[in-house]
Short mmCIF file of C-alpha atoms in Angstrom, two decimals:
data_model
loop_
_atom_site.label_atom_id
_atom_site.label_comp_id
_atom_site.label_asym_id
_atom_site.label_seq_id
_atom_site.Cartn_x
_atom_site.Cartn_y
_atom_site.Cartn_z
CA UNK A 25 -15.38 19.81 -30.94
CA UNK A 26 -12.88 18.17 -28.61
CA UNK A 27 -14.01 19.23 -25.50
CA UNK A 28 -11.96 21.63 -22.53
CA UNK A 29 -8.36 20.60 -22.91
CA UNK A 30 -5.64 21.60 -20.41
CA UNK A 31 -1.87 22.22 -20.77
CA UNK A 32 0.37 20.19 -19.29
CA UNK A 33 -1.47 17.33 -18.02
CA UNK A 34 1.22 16.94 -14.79
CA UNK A 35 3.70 19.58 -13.62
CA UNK A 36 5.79 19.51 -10.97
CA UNK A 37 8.32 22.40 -9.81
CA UNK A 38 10.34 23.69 -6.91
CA UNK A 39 9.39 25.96 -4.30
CA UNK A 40 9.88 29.74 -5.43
CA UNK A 41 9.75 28.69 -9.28
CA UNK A 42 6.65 30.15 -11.12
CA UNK A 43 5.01 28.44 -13.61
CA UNK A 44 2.07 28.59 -15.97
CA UNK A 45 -1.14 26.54 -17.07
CA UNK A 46 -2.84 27.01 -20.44
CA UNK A 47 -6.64 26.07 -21.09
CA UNK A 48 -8.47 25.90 -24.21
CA UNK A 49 -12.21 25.91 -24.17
CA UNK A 50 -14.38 24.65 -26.49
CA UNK A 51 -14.33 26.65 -29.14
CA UNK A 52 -18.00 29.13 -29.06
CA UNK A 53 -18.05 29.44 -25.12
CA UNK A 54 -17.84 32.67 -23.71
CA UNK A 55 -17.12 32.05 -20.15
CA UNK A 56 -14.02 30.86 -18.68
CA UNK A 57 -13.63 29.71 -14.97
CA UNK A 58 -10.88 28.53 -13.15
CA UNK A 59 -10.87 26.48 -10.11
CA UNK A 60 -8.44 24.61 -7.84
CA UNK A 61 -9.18 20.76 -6.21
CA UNK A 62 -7.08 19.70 -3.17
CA UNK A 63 -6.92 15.99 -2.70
CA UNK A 64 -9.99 15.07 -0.60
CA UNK A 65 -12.12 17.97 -1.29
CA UNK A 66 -14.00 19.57 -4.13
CA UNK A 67 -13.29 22.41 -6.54
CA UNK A 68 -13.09 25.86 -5.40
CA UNK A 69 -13.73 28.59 -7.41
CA UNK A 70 -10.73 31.01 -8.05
CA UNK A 71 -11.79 33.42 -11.31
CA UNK A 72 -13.86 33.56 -14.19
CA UNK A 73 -13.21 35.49 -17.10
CA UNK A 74 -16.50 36.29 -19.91
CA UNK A 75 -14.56 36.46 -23.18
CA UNK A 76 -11.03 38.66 -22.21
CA UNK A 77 -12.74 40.76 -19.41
CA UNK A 78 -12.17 38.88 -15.78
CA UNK A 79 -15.38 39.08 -13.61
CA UNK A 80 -14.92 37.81 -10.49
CA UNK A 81 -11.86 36.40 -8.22
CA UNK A 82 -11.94 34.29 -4.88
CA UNK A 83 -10.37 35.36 -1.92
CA UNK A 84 -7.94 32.22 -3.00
CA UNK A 85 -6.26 33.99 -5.32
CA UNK A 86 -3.54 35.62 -4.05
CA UNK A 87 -0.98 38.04 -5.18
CA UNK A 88 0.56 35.26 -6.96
CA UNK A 89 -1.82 34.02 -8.82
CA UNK A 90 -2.61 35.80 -12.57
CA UNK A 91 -4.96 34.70 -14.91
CA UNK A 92 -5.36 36.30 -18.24
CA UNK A 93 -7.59 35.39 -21.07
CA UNK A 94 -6.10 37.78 -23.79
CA UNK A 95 -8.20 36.92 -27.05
CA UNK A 96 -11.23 35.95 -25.19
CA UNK A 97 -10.21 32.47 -26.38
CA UNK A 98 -7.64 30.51 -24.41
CA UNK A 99 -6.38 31.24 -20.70
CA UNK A 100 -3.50 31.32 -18.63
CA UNK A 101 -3.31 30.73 -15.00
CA UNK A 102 0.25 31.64 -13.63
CA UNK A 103 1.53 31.21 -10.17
CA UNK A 104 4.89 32.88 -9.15
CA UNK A 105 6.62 31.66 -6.86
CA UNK A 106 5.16 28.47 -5.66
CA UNK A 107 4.84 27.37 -1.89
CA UNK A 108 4.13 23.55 -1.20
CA UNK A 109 0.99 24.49 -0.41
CA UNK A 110 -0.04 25.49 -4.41
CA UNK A 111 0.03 21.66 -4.75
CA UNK A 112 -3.02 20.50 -6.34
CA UNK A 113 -5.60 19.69 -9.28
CA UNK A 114 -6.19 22.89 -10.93
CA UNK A 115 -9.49 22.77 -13.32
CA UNK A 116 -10.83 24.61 -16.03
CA UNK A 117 -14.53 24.80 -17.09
CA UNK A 118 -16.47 26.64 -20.16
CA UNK A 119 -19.94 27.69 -20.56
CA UNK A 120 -21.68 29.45 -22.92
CA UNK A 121 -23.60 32.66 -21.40
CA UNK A 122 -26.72 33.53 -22.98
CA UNK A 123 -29.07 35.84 -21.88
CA UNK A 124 -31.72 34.83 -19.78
CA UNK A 125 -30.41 30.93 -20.07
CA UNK A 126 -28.98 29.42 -17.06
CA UNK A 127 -25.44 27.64 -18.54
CA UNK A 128 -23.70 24.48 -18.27
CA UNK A 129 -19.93 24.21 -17.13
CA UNK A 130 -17.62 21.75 -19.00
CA UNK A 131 -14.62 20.77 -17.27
CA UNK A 132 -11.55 20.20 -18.85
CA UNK A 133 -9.23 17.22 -17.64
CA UNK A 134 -7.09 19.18 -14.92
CA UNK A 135 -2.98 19.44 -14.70
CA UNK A 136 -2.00 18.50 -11.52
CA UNK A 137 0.80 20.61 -9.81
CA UNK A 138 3.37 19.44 -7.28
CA UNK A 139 5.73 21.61 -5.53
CA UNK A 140 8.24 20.04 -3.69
CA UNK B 269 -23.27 32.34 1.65
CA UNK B 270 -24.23 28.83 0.61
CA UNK B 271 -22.71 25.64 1.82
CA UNK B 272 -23.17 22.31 0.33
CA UNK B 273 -22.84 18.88 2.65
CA UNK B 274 -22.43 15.71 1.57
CA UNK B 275 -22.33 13.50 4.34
CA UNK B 276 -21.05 10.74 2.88
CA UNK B 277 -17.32 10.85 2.11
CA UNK B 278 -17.22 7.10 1.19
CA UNK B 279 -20.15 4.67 0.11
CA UNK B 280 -19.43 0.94 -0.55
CA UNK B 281 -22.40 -0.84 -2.65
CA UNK B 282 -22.36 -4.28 -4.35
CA UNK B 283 -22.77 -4.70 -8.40
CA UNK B 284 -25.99 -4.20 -8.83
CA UNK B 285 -27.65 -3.20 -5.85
CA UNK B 286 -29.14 0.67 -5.39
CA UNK B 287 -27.66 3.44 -4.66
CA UNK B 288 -28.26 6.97 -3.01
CA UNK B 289 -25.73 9.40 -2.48
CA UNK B 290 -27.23 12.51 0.00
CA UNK B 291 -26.82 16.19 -0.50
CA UNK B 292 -28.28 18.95 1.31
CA UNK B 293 -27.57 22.55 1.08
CA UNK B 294 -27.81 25.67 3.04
CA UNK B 295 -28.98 28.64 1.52
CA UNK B 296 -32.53 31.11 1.89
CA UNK B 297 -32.98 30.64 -1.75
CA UNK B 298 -33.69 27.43 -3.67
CA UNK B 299 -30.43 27.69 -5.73
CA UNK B 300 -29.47 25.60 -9.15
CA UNK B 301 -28.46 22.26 -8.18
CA UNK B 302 -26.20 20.10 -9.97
CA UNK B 303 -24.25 16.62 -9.94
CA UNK B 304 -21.12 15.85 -10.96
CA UNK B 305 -18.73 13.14 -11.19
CA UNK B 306 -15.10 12.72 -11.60
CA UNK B 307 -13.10 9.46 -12.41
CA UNK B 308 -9.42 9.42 -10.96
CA UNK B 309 -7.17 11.79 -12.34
CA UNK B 310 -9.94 13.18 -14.27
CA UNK B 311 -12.38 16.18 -14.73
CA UNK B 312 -15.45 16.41 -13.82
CA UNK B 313 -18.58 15.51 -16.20
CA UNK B 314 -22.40 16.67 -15.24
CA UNK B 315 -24.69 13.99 -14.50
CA UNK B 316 -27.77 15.98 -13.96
CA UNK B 317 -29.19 19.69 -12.91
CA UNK B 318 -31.82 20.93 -11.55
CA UNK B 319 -33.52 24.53 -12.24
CA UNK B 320 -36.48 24.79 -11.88
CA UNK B 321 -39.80 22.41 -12.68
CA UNK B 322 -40.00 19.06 -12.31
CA UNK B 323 -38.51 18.15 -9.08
CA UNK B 324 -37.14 14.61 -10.12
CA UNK B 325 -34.36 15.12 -12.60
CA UNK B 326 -33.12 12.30 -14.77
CA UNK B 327 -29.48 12.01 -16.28
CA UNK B 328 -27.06 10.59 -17.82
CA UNK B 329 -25.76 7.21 -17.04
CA UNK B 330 -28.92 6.14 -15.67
CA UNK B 331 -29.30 8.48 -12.60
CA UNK B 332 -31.68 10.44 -11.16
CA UNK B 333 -32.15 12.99 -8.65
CA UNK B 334 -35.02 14.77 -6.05
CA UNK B 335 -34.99 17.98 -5.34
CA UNK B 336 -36.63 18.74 -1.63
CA UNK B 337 -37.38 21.97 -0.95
CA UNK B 338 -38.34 21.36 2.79
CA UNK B 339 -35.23 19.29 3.37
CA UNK B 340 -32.89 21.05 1.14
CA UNK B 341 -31.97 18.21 0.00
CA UNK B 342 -30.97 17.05 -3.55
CA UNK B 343 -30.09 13.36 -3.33
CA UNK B 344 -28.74 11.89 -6.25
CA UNK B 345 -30.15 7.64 -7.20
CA UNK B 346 -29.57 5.02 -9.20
CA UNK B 347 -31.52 1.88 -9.16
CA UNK B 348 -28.91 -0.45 -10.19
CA UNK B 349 -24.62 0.31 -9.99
CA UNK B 350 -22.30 -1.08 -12.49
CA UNK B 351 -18.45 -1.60 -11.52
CA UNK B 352 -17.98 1.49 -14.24
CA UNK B 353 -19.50 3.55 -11.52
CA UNK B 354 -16.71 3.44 -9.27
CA UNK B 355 -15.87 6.71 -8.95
CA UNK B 356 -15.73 10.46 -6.50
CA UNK B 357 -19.48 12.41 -6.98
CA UNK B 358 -19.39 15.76 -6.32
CA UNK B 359 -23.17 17.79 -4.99
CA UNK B 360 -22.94 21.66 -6.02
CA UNK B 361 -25.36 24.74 -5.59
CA UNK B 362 -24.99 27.87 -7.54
CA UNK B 363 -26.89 31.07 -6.53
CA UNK B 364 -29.24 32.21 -9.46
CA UNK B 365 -27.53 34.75 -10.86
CA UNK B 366 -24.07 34.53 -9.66
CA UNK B 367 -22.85 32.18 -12.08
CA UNK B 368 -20.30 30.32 -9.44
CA UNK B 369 -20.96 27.24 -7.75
CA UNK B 370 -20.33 25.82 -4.90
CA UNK B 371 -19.07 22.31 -4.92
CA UNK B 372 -19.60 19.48 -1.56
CA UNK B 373 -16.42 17.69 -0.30
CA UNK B 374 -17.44 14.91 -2.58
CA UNK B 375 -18.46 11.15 -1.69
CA UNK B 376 -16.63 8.19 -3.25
CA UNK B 377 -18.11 5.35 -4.38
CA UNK B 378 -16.88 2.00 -4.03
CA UNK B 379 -18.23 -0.80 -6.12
CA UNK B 380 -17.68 -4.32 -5.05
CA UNK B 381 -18.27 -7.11 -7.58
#
């Protein structure tokens, strides 16, 4: 087990250019969460997904934002059209949910996005 | 909704010497509590939690933390830094059953040799 990884590590784009973050989490979790870290501050939550059904989503994510976690395995977060002010760490944690058992979250590394 | 504070955003120790870093939370509830810490340009890794139980909570890396119910507080200790410690620590609450936590502004941690 290698841990949360995150795809690409860095990315930076132009305003009004969409792009798209992959995470893979470790391999038996069931629960998927997303979350986005401006410099200074900690992470806010943006969505969670339990295997391919998406549970919850902050008030953060706008129209712009799409996250999808077809197979119940990996996930995608997607932002279209980027404004400067998408630029940040954006995280992705696992868990494993078991009934009646309070889980832990495992972050991956991040991929930091600029938009310039 | 709950709201985490960590009043600290910097905190400049010497090699060796102790350390507390100070969280408190609002919330009518006594929520999970947690610990994390992030190295630059990393994610984050859990030090500790707290549940339920025991109110002192040991970790990884050699800290510890106290949960205070009548201060709200859940400050996070250790006895003795290393430079390796040098790093951003992160305070978060999570309402039981919600599954989403909450995460403090975070308090860096300077470690001077």
């Amino acid at each position: 087990d290698t841990g949360v990884s995150q795809d690409p590590r860095h990315k930076i784009t132009k305003r009004g250019q969409n792009v798209t973050f992959r995470c893979d989490p470790i391999s038996e979790h069931n629960r998927l969460y997303w979350y986005r870290q401006t410099l200074g501050q900690g992470p806010e939550f943006l969505t969670y997904f339990q295997n391919e059904a998406q549970l919850e989503k902050s008030r953060l994510l706008s129209d712009r934002f799409s996250a999808e976690r077809p197979k119940g395995s990996f996930s995608t977060l997607e932002i279209q059209h980027t404004e400067q002010g998408d630029s940040a760490m954006y995280l992705c944690a696992s868990s494993l949910s078991l009934a009646g058992v309070q889980e832990t979250q495992y972050f991956g590394p991040g991929t930091r996005l600029l938009v310039l | 909704a709950q709201s985490v504070t960590q009043p600290d955003i910097h905190i400049t120790v010497s090699e060796g010497a102790s350390l507390e870093l100070r969280c408190n939370y609002s919330y009518g509830a006594t929520p999970y509590l947690f610990w994390y810490v992030q190295s630059p340009g990393q994610g984050l890794q859990l030090l500790l939690k707290y549940f339920s139980g025991d109110t002192l909570v040991q970790g990884i890396k050699g800290f510890e933390a106290e949960f205070k119910r009548s201060q709200s507080s859940f400050n996070l200790r250790k006895p003795s830094v290393h430079w390796s410690d040098a790093a951003e620590y992160f305070c978060a609450v999570e309402i039981r059953g919600s599954y989403i936590p909450t995460f403090g502004r975070g308090t860096s941690l300077i470690v001077h040799p």
